[in-house]
PDB file of C-alpha atoms in Angstrom:
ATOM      1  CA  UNK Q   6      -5.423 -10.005   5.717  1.00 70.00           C
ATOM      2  CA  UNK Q   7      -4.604  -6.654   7.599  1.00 80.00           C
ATOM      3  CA  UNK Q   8      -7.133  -3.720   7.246  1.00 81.00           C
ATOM      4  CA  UNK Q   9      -4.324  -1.633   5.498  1.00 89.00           C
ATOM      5  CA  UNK Q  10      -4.027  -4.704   2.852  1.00 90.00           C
ATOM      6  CA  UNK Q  11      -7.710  -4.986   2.160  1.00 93.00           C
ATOM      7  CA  UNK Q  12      -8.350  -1.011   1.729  1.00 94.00           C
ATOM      8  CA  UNK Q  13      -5.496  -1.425  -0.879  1.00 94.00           C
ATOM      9  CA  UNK Q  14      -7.136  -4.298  -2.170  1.00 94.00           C
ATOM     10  CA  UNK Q  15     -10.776  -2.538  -3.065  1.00 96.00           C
ATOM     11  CA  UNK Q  16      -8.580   0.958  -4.127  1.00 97.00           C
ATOM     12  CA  UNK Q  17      -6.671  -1.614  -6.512  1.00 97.00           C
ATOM     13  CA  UNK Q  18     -10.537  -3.183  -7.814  1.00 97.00           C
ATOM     14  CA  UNK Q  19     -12.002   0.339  -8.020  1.00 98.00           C
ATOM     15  CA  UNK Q  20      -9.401   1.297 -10.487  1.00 98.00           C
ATOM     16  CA  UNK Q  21      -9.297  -1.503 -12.264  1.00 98.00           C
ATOM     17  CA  UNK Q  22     -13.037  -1.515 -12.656  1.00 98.00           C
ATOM     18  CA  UNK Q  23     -12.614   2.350 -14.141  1.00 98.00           C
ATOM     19  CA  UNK Q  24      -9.690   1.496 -16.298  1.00 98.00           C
ATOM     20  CA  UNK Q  25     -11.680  -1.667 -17.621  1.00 98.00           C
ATOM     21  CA  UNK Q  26     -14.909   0.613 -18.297  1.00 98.00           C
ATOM     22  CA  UNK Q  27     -12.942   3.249 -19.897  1.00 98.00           C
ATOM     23  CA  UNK Q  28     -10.843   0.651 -22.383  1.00 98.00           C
ATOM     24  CA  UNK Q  29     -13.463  -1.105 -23.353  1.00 98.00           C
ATOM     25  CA  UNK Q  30     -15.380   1.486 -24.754  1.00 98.00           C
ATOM     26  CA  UNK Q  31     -12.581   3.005 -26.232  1.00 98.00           C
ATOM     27  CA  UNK Q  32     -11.344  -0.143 -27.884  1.00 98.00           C
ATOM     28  CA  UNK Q  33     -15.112  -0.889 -28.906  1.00 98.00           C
ATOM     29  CA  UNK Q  34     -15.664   2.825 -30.600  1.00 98.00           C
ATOM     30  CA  UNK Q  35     -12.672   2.036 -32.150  1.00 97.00           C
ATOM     31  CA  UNK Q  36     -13.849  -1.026 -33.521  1.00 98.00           C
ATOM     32  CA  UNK Q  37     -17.250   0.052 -34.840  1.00 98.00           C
ATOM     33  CA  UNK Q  38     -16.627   3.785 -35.777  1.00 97.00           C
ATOM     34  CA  UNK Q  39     -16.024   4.643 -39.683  1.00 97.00           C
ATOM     35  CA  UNK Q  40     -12.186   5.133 -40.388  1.00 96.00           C
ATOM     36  CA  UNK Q  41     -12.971   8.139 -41.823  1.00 94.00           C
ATOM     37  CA  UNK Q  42     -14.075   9.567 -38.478  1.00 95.00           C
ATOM     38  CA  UNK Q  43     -11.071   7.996 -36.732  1.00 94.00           C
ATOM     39  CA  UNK Q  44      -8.686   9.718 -39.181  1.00 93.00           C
ATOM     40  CA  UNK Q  45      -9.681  13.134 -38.749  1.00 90.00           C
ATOM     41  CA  UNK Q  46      -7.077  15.730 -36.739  1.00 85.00           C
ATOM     42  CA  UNK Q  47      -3.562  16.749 -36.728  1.00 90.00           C
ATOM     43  CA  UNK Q  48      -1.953  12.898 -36.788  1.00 92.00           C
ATOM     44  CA  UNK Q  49      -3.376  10.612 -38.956  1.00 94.00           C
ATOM     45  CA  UNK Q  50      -2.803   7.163 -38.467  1.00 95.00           C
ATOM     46  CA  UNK Q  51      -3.467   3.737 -40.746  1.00 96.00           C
ATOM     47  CA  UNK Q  52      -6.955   2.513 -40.374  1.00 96.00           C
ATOM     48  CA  UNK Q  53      -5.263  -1.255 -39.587  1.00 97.00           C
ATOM     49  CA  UNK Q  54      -3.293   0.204 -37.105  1.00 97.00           C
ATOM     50  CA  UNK Q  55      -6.350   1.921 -35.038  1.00 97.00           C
ATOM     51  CA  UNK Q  56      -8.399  -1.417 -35.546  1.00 98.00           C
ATOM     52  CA  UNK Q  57      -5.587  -3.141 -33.585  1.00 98.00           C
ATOM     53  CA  UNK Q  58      -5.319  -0.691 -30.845  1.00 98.00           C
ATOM     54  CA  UNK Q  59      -8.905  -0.961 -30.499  1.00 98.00           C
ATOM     55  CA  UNK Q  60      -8.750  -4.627 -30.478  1.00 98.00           C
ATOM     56  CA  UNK Q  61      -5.663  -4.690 -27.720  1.00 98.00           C
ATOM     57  CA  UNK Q  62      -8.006  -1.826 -26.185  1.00 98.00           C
ATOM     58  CA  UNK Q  63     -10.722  -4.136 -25.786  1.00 98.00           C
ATOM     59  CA  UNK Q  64      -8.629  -6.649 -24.674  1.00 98.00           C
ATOM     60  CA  UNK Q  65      -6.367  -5.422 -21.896  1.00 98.00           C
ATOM     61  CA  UNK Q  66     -10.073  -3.578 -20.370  1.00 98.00           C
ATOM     62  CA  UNK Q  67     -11.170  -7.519 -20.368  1.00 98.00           C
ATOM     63  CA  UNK Q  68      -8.020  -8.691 -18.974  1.00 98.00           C
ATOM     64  CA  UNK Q  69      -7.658  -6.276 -15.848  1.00 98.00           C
ATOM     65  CA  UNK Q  70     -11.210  -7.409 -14.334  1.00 98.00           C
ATOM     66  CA  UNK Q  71     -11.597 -11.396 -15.602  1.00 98.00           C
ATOM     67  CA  UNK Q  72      -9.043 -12.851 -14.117  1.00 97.00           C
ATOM     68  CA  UNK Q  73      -9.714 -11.538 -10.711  1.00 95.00           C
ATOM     69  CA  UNK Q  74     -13.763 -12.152 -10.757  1.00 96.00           C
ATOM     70  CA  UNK Q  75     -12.879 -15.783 -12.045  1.00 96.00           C
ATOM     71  CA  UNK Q  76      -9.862 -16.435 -10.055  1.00 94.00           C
ATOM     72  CA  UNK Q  77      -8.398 -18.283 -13.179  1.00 95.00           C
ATOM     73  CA  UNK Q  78      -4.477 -17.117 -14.910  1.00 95.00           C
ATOM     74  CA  UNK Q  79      -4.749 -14.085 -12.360  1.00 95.00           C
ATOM     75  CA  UNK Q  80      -0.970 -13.478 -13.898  1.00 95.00           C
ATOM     76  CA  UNK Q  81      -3.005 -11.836 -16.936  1.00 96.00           C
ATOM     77  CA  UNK Q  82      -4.144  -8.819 -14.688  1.00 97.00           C
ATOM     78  CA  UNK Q  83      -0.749  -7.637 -14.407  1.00 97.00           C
ATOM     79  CA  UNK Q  84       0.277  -8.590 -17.989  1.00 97.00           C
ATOM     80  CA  UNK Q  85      -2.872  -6.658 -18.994  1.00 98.00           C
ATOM     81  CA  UNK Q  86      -2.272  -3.227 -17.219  1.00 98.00           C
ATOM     82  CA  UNK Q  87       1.239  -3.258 -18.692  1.00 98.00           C
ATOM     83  CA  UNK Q  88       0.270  -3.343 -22.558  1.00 98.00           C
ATOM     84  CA  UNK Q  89      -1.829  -0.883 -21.583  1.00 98.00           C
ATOM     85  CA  UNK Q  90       0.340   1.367 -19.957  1.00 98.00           C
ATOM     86  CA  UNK Q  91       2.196   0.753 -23.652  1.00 98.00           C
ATOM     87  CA  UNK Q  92      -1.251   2.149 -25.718  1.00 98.00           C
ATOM     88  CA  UNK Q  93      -1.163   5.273 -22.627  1.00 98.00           C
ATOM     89  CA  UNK Q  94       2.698   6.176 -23.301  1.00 98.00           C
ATOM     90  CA  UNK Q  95       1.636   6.035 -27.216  1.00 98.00           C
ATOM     91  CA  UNK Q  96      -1.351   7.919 -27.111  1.00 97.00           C
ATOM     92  CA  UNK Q  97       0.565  10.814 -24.722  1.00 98.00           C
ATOM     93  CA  UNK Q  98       2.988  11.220 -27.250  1.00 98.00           C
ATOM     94  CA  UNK Q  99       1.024  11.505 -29.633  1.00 97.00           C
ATOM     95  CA  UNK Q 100      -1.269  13.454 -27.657  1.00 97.00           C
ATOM     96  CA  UNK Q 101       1.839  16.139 -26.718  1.00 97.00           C
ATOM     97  CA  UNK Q 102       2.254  16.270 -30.681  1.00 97.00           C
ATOM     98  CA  UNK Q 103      -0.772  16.796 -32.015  1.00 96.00           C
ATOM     99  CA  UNK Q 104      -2.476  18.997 -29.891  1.00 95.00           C
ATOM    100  CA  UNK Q 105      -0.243  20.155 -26.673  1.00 96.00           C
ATOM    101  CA  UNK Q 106       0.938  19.632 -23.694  1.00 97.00           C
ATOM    102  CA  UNK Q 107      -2.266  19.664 -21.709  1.00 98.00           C
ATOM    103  CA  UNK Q 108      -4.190  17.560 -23.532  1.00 97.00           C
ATOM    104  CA  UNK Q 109      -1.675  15.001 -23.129  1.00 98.00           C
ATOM    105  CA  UNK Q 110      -2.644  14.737 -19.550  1.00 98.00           C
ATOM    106  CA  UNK Q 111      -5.597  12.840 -19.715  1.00 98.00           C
ATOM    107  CA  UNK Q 112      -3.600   9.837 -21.487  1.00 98.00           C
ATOM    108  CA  UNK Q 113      -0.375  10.425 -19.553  1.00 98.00           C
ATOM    109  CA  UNK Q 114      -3.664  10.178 -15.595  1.00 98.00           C
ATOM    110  CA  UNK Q 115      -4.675   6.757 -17.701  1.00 98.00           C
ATOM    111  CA  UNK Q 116      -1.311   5.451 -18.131  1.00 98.00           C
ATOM    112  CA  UNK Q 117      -0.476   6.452 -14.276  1.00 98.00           C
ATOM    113  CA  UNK Q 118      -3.666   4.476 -13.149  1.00 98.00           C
ATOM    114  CA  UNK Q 119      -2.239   1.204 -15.303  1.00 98.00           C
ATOM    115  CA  UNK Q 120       1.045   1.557 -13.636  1.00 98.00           C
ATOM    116  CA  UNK Q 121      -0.392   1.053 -10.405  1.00 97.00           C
ATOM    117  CA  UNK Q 122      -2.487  -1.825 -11.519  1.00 98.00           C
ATOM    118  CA  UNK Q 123       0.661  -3.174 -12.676  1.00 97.00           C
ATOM    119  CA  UNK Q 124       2.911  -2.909  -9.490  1.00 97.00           C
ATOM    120  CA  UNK Q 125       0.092  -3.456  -7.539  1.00 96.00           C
ATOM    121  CA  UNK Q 126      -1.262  -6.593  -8.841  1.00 95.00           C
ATOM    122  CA  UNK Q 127       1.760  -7.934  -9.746  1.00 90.00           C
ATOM    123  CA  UNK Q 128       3.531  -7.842  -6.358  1.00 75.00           C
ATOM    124  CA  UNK Q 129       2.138 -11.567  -5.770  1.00 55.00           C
ATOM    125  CA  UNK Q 130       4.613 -13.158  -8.105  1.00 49.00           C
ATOM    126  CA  UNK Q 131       7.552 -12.083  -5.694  1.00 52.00           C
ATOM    127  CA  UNK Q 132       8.856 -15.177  -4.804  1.00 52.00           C
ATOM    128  CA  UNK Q 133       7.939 -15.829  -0.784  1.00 51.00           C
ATOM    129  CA  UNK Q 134      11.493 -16.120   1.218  1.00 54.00           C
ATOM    130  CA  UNK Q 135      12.023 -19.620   2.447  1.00 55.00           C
ATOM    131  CA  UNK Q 136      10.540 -18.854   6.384  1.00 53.00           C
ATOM    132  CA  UNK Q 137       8.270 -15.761   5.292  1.00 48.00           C
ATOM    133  CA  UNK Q 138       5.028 -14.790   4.771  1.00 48.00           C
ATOM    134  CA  UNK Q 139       3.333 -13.768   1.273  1.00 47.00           C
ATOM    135  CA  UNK Q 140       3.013 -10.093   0.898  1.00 46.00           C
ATOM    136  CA  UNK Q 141       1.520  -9.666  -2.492  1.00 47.00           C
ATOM    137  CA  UNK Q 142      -1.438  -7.862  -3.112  1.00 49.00           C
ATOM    138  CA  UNK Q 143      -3.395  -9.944  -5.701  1.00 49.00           C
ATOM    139  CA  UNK Q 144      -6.667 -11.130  -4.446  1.00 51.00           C
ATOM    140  CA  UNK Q 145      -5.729 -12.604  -1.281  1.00 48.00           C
ATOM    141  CA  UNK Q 146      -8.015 -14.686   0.843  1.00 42.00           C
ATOM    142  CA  UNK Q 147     -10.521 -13.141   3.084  1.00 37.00           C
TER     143      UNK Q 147
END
């Protein structure tokens, strides 16, 4: 593994370590807070529907580090980051509506971050060229 591939390696861990920290505590909050609480602002949305984004929440956090630590399905890291760049584009939008423009920059950072996850992690399902080497990123061999 080349020194350029292994710094983008740890970058790719270090944000996927933040992104999983950050989900799952949002997903959990949204799983244990009153709806009442949840509901209050300028869009209000059904109390089954914020349950489920904190369960996917919860879940895409889980699946951007497990995979990788256990070296088992690490096709879910990818897989995870995208659903959650679907809950960022969401929650920028609504975000933009609700309360401005600038607000919606926090969501719209988060979503970036997943993006990169995303390409970056899933750049090791490329199908290797008969006579080439592998040059995916995912958790090569040290």
């Amino acid at each position: 593994m080349s020194h350029n591939s292994k710094t983008i390696n740890i970058l790719l861990w270090l944000v996927q370590i933040l992104l999983a920290l950050l989900f799952v505590f949002a997903g959990g909050m949204k799983l244990v807070m009153p709806l009442a609480e949840m509901q209050q602002g300028p869009i209000v949305l059904p109390g089954a529907f914020l349950r489920f984004i904190g369960v996917a929440e919860l879940l895409g956090g889980l699946g951007l580090v497990l995979p990788g630590l256990f070296r088992v399905h690490l096709f879910l890291v990818p897989l995870a980051a995208a659903g959650l760049v679907t809950i960022m584009a969401g929650a920028t939008t609504l975000t933009a509506l609700g309360m401005g423009v600038l607000p919606a920059l926090f969501p719209m950072l988060v979503g970036t971050l997943a993006v990169i996850v995303c390409v970056g992690r899933g750049r090791v399902n490329e199908p290797a060229r008969p006579g080439t080497a592998r040059r995916g990123l995912l958790f090569q061999n040290r």
